[in-house]
mmCIF file of C-alpha atoms in Angstrom:
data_model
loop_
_atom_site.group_PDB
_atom_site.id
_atom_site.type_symbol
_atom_site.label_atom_id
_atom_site.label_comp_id
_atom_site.label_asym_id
_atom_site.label_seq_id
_atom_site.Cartn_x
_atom_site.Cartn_y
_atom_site.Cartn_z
ATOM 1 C CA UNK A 1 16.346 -46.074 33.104
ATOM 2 C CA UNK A 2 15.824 -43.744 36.077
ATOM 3 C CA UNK A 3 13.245 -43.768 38.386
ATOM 4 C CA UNK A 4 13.292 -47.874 38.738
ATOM 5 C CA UNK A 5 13.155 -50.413 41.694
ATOM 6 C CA UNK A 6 14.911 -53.464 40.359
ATOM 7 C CA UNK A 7 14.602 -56.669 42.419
ATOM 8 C CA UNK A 8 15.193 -60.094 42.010
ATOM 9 C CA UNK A 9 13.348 -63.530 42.358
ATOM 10 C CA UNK A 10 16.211 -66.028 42.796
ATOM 11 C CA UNK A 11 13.943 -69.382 43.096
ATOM 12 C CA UNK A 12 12.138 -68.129 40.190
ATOM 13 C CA UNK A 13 15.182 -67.564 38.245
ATOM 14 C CA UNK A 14 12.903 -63.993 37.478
ATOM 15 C CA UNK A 15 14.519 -60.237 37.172
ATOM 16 C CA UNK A 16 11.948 -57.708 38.222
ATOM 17 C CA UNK A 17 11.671 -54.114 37.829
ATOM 18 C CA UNK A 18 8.769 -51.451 38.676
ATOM 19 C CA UNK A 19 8.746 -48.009 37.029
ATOM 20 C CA UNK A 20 8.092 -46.172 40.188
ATOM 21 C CA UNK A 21 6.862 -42.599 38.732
ATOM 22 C CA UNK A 22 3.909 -45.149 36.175
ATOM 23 C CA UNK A 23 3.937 -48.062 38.463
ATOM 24 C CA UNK A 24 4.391 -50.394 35.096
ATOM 25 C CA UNK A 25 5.981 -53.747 36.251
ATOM 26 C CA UNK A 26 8.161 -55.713 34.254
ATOM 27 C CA UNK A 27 10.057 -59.122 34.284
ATOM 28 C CA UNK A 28 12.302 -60.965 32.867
ATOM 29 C CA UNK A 29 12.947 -65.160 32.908
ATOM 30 C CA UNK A 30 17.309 -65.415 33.585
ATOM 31 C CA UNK A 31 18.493 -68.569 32.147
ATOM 32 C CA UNK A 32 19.332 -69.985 36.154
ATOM 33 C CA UNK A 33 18.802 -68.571 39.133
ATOM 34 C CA UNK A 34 19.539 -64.895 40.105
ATOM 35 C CA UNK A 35 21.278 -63.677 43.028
ATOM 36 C CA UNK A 36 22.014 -60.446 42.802
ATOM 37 C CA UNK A 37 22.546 -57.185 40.924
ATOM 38 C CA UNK A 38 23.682 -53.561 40.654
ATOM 39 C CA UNK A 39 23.610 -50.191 38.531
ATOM 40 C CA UNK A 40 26.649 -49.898 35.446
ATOM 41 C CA UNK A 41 27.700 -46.165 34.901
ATOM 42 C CA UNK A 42 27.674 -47.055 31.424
ATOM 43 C CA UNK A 43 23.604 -47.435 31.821
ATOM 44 C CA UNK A 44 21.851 -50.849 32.658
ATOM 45 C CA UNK A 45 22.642 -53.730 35.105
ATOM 46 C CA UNK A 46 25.325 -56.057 36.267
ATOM 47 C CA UNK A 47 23.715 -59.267 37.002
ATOM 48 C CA UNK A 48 24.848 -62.511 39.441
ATOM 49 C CA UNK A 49 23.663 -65.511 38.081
ATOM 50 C CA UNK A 50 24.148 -68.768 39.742
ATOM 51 C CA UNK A 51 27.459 -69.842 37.673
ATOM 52 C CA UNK A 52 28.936 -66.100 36.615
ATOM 53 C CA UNK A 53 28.266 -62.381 35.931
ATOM 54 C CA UNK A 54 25.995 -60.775 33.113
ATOM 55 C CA UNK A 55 25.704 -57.846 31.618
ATOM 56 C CA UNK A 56 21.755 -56.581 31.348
ATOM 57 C CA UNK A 57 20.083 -54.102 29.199
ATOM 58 C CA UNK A 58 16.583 -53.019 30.117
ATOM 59 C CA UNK A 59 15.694 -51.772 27.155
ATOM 60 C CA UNK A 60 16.081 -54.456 25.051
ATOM 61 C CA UNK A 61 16.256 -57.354 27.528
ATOM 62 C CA UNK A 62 19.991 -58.395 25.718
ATOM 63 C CA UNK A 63 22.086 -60.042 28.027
ATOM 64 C CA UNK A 64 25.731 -60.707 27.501
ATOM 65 C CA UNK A 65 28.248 -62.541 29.617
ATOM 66 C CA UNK A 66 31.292 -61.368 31.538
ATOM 67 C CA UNK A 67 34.121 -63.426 30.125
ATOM 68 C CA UNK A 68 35.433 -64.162 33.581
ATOM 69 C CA UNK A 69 33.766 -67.000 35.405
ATOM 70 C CA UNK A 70 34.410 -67.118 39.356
ATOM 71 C CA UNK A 71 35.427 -70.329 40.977
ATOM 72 C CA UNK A 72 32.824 -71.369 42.291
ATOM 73 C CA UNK A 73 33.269 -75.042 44.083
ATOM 74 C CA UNK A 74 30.842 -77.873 43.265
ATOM 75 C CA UNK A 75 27.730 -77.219 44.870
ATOM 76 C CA UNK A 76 27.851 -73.454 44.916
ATOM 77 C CA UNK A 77 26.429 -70.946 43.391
ATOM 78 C CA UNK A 78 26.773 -66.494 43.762
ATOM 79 C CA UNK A 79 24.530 -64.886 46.598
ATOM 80 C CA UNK A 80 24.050 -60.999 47.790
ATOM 81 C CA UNK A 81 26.201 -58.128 46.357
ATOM 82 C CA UNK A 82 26.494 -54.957 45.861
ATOM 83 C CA UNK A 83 29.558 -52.276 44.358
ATOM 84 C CA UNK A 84 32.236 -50.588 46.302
ATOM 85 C CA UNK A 85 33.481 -47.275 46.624
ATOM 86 C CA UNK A 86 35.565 -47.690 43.473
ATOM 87 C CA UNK A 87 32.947 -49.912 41.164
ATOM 88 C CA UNK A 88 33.851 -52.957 42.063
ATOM 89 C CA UNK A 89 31.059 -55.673 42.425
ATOM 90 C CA UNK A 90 31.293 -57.861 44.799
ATOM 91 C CA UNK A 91 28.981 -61.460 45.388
ATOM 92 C CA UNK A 92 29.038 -63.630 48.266
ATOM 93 C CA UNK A 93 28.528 -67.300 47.784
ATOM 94 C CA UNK A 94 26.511 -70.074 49.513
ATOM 95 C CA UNK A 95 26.542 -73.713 49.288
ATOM 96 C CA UNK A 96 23.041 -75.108 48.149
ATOM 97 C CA UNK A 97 24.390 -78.827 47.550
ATOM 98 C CA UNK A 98 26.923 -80.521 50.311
ATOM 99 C CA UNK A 99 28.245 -79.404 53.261
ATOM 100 C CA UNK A 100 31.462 -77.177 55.046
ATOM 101 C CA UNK A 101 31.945 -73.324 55.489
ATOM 102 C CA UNK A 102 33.749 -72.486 52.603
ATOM 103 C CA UNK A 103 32.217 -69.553 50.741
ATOM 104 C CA UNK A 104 33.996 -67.252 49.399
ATOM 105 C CA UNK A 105 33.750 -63.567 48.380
ATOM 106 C CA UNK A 106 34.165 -62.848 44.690
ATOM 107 C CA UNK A 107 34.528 -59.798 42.753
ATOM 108 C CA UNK A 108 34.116 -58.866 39.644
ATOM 109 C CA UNK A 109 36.598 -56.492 38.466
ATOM 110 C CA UNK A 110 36.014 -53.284 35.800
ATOM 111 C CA UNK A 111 37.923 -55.116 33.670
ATOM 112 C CA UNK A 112 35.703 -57.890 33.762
ATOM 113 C CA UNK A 113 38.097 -60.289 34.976
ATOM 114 C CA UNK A 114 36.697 -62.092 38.669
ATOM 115 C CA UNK A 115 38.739 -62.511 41.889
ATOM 116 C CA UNK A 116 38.372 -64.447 44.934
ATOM 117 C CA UNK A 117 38.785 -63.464 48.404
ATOM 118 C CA UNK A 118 38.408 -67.120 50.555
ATOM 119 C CA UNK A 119 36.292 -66.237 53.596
ATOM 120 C CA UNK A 120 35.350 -70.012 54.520
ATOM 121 C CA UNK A 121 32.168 -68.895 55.394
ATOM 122 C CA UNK A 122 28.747 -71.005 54.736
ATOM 123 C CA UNK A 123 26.077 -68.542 53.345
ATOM 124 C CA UNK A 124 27.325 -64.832 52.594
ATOM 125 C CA UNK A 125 24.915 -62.041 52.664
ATOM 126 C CA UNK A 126 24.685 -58.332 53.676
ATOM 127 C CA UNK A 127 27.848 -57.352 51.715
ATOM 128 C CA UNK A 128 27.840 -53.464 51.977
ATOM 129 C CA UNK A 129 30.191 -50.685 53.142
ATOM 130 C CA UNK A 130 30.215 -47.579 55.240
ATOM 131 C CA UNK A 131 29.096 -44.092 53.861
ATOM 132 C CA UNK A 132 32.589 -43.110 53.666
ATOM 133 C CA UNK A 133 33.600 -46.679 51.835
ATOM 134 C CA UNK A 134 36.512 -47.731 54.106
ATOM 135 C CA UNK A 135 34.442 -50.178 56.142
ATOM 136 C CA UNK A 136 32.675 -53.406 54.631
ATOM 137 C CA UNK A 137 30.269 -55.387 55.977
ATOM 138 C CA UNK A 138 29.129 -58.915 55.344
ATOM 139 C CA UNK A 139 27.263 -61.250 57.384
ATOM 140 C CA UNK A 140 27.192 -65.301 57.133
ATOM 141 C CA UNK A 141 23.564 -66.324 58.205
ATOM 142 C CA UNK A 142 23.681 -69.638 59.305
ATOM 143 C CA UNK A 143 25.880 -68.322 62.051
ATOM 144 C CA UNK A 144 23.590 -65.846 62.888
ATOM 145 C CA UNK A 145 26.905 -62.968 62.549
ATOM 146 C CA UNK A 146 27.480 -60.179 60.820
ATOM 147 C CA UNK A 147 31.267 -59.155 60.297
ATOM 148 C CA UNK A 148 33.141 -55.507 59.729
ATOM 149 C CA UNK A 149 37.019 -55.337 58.495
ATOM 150 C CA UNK A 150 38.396 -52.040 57.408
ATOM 151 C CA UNK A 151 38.424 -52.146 53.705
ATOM 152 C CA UNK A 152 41.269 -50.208 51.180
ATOM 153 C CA UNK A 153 39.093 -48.621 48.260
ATOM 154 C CA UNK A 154 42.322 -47.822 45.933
ATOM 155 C CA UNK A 155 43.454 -51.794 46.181
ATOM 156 C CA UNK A 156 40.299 -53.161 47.190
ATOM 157 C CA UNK A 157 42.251 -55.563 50.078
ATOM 158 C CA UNK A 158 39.976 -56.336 52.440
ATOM 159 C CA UNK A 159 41.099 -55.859 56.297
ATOM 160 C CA UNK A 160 41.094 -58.459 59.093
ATOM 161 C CA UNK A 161 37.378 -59.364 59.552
ATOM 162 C CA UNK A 162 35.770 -58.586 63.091
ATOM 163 C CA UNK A 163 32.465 -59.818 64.977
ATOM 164 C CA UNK A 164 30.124 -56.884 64.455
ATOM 165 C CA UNK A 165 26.778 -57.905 65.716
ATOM 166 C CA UNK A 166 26.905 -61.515 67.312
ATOM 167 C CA UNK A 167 23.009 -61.992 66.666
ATOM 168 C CA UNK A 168 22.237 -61.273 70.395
ATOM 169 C CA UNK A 169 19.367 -59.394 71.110
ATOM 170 C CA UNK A 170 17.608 -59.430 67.822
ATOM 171 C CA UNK A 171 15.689 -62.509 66.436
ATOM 172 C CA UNK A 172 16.204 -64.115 63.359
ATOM 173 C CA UNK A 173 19.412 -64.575 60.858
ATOM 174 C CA UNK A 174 21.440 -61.470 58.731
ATOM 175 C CA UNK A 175 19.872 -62.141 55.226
ATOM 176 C CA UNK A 176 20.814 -58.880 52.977
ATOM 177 C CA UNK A 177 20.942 -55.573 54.192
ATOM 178 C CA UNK A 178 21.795 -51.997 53.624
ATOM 179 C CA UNK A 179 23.419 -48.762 54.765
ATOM 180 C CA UNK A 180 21.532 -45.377 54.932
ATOM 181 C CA UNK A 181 23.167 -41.566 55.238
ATOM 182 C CA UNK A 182 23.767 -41.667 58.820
ATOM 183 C CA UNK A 183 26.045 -44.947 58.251
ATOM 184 C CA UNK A 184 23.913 -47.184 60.337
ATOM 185 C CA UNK A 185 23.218 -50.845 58.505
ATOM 186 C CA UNK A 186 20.356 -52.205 58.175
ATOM 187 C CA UNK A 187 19.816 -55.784 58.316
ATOM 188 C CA UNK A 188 16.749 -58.118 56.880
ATOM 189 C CA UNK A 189 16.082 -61.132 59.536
ATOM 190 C CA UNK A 190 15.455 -64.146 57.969
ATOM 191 C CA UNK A 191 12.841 -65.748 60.025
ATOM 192 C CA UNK A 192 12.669 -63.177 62.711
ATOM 193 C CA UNK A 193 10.195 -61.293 60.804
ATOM 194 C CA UNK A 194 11.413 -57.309 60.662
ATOM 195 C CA UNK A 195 14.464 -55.759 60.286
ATOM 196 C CA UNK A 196 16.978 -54.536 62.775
ATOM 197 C CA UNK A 197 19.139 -51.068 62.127
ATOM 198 C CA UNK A 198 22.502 -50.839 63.913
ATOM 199 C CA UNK A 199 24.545 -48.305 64.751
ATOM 200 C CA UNK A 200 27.964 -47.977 63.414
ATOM 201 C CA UNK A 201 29.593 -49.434 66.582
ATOM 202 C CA UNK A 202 27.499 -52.693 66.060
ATOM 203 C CA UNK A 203 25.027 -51.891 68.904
ATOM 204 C CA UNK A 204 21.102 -52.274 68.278
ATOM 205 C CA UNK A 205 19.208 -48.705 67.563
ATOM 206 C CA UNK A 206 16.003 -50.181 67.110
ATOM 207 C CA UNK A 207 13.899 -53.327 65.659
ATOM 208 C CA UNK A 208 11.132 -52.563 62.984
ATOM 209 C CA UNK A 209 8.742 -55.666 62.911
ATOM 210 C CA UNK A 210 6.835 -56.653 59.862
ATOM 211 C CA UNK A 211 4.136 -58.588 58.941
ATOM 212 C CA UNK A 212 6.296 -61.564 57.455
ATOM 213 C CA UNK A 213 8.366 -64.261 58.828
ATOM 214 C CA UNK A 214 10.880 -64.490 56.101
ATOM 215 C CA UNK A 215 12.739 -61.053 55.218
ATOM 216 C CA UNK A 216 15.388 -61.539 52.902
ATOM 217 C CA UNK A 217 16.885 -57.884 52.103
ATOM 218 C CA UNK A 218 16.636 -54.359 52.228
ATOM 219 C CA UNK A 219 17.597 -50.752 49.799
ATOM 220 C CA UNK A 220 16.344 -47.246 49.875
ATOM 221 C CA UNK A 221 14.975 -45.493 47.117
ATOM 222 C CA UNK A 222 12.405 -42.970 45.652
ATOM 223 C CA UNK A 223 12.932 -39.627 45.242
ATOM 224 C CA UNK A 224 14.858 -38.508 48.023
ATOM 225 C CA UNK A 225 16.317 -42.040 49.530
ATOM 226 C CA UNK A 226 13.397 -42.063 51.815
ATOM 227 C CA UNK A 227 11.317 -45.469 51.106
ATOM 228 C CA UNK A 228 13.132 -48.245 52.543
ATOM 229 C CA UNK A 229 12.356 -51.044 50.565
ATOM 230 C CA UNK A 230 12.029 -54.606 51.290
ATOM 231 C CA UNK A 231 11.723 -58.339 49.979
ATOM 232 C CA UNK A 232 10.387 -61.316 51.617
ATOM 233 C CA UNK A 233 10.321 -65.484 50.795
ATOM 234 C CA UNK A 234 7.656 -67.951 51.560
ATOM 235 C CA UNK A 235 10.113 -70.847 51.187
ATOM 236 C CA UNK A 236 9.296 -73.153 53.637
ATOM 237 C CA UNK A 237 6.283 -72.123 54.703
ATOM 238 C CA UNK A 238 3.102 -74.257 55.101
ATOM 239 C CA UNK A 239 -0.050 -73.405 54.114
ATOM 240 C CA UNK A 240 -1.481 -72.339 56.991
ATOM 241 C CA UNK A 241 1.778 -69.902 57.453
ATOM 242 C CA UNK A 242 1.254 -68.238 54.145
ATOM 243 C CA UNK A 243 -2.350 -67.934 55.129
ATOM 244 C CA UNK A 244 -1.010 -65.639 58.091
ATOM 245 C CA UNK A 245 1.176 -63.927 55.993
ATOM 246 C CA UNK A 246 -0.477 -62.664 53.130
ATOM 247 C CA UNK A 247 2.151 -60.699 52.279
ATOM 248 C CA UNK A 248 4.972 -62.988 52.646
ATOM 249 C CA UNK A 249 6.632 -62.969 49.567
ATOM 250 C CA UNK A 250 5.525 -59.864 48.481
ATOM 251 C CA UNK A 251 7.634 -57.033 48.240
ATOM 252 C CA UNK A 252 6.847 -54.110 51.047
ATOM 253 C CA UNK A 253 7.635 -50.086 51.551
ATOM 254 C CA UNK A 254 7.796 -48.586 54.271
ATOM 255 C CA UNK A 255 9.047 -44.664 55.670
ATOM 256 C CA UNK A 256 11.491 -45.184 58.522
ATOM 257 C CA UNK A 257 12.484 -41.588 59.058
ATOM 258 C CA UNK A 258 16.383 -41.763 57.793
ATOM 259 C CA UNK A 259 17.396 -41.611 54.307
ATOM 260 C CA UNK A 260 19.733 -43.812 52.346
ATOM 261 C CA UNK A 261 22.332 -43.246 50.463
ATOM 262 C CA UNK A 262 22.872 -42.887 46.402
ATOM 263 C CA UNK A 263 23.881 -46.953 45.491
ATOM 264 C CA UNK A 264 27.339 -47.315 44.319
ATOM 265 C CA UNK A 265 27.522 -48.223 39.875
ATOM 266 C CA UNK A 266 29.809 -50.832 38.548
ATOM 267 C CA UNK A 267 32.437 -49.224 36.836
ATOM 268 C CA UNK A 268 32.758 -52.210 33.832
#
């Protein structure tokens, strides 16, 4: 269905999506929690559970699983995602149980088949690519960096990985992000309470502040790519926080004057 914001509540173990043109809100209880998800071109969703990949229909609320589980280590479960140039989807990974840097990228293939690329990494967000595809981007928060490595669409081999933003001059952590039409990605900080939008050489253009603490990721949408929109958690927070931030955990809109770009579909 066109003309849809889909979001998800990963605590909650909830899939959301609003009918923008009706504003009609509907949800949907996943069977663990949900990280992530992304357009098919054969219509509906591609969904990352915890454990493995599903296939979602909207209309009916069916879901069916991709036969291909990733290999996930003890402890671990799928994070942020989104598709490449060439309909690949692709999840980070993050450690909720035990300790070490050893995350990994996964993909899931067309084909439905799932492949690893080892990053050794803690908690991977922000996985997006330039305009033109050939860059990819994916950030590992605890460390407070976001990484760039030039990125082969036919093959889908991933380049050597370079320091793109350091975390310098911007507060918070890289939770998810986005890129918009001009190619500059824009990053949700997690605890820093805004979002920061950086050029394409990895320099700051500006910081948008919000009235959270907690942003957690970023798209464009509506009718021209216009509405950037964004998610926020109230994990952690204490009372008295939440009563500062009403709308922490709420999901906000905002105009920032650039457009984004049309999201990439999973080809399977």
């Amino acid at each position: 269905m066109e003309g849809c914001l889909w979001w998800v509540d990963i605590a909650g173990a909830e899939l959301h999506r609003l009918r923008l043109p009706d504003e009609i809100h509907d949800h949907w209880p996943m069977p663990e929690r949900v990280a992530a998800l992304a357009l098919r071109q054969q219509g509906g969703l591609v969904v990352a559970l915890a454990s493995g990949f599903v296939r979602f229909d909207g209309a009916s609320g069916r879901m069916e699983p991709y036969p291909g589980r990733p290999p996930l280590r003890p402890g671990q479960r799928l994070n942020d995602g989104a598709c490449d140039a060439a309909g690949r989807f692709w999840c980070g990974a993050m450690r909720e149980e035990g300790e070490g840097p050893d995350a990994a990228l996964h993909v899931l293939q067309p084909d439905g088949s799932p492949v690893e690329h080892p990053a050794s990494l803690s908690i991977i967000n922000c996985v997006n690519w330039s305009p033109d595809g050939r860059t990819m981007y994916f950030s590992d928060t605890p460390a407070g960096i976001i990484y760039a490595c030039d990125f082969d669409i036919g093959s889908g081999r991933m380049g050597e990985r370079r320091i793109f933003h350091a975390g310098q001059d911007v507060p918070g952590q890289p939770d998810g992000g986005t890129v918009d039409a001009e190619g500059c990605l824009w990053s949700a900080r997690y605890g820093g309470g805004g979002v920061a939008r950086f050029r394409p050489d990895g320099s700051l253009d500006h910081f948008l502040p919000l009235p959270a603490q907690k942003i957690t990721c970023c798209a464009f949408g509506g009718p021209e790519l216009r509405t950037l929109f964004v998610t926020s958690a109230t994990e952690g927070l204490s009372e008295e926080d939440k009563v500062a931030q009403p709308l922490a955990g709420h999901l906000m809109a905002l105009e920032p004057g650039v457009a984004g770009r049309p999201p990439r579909r999973f080809a399977g």
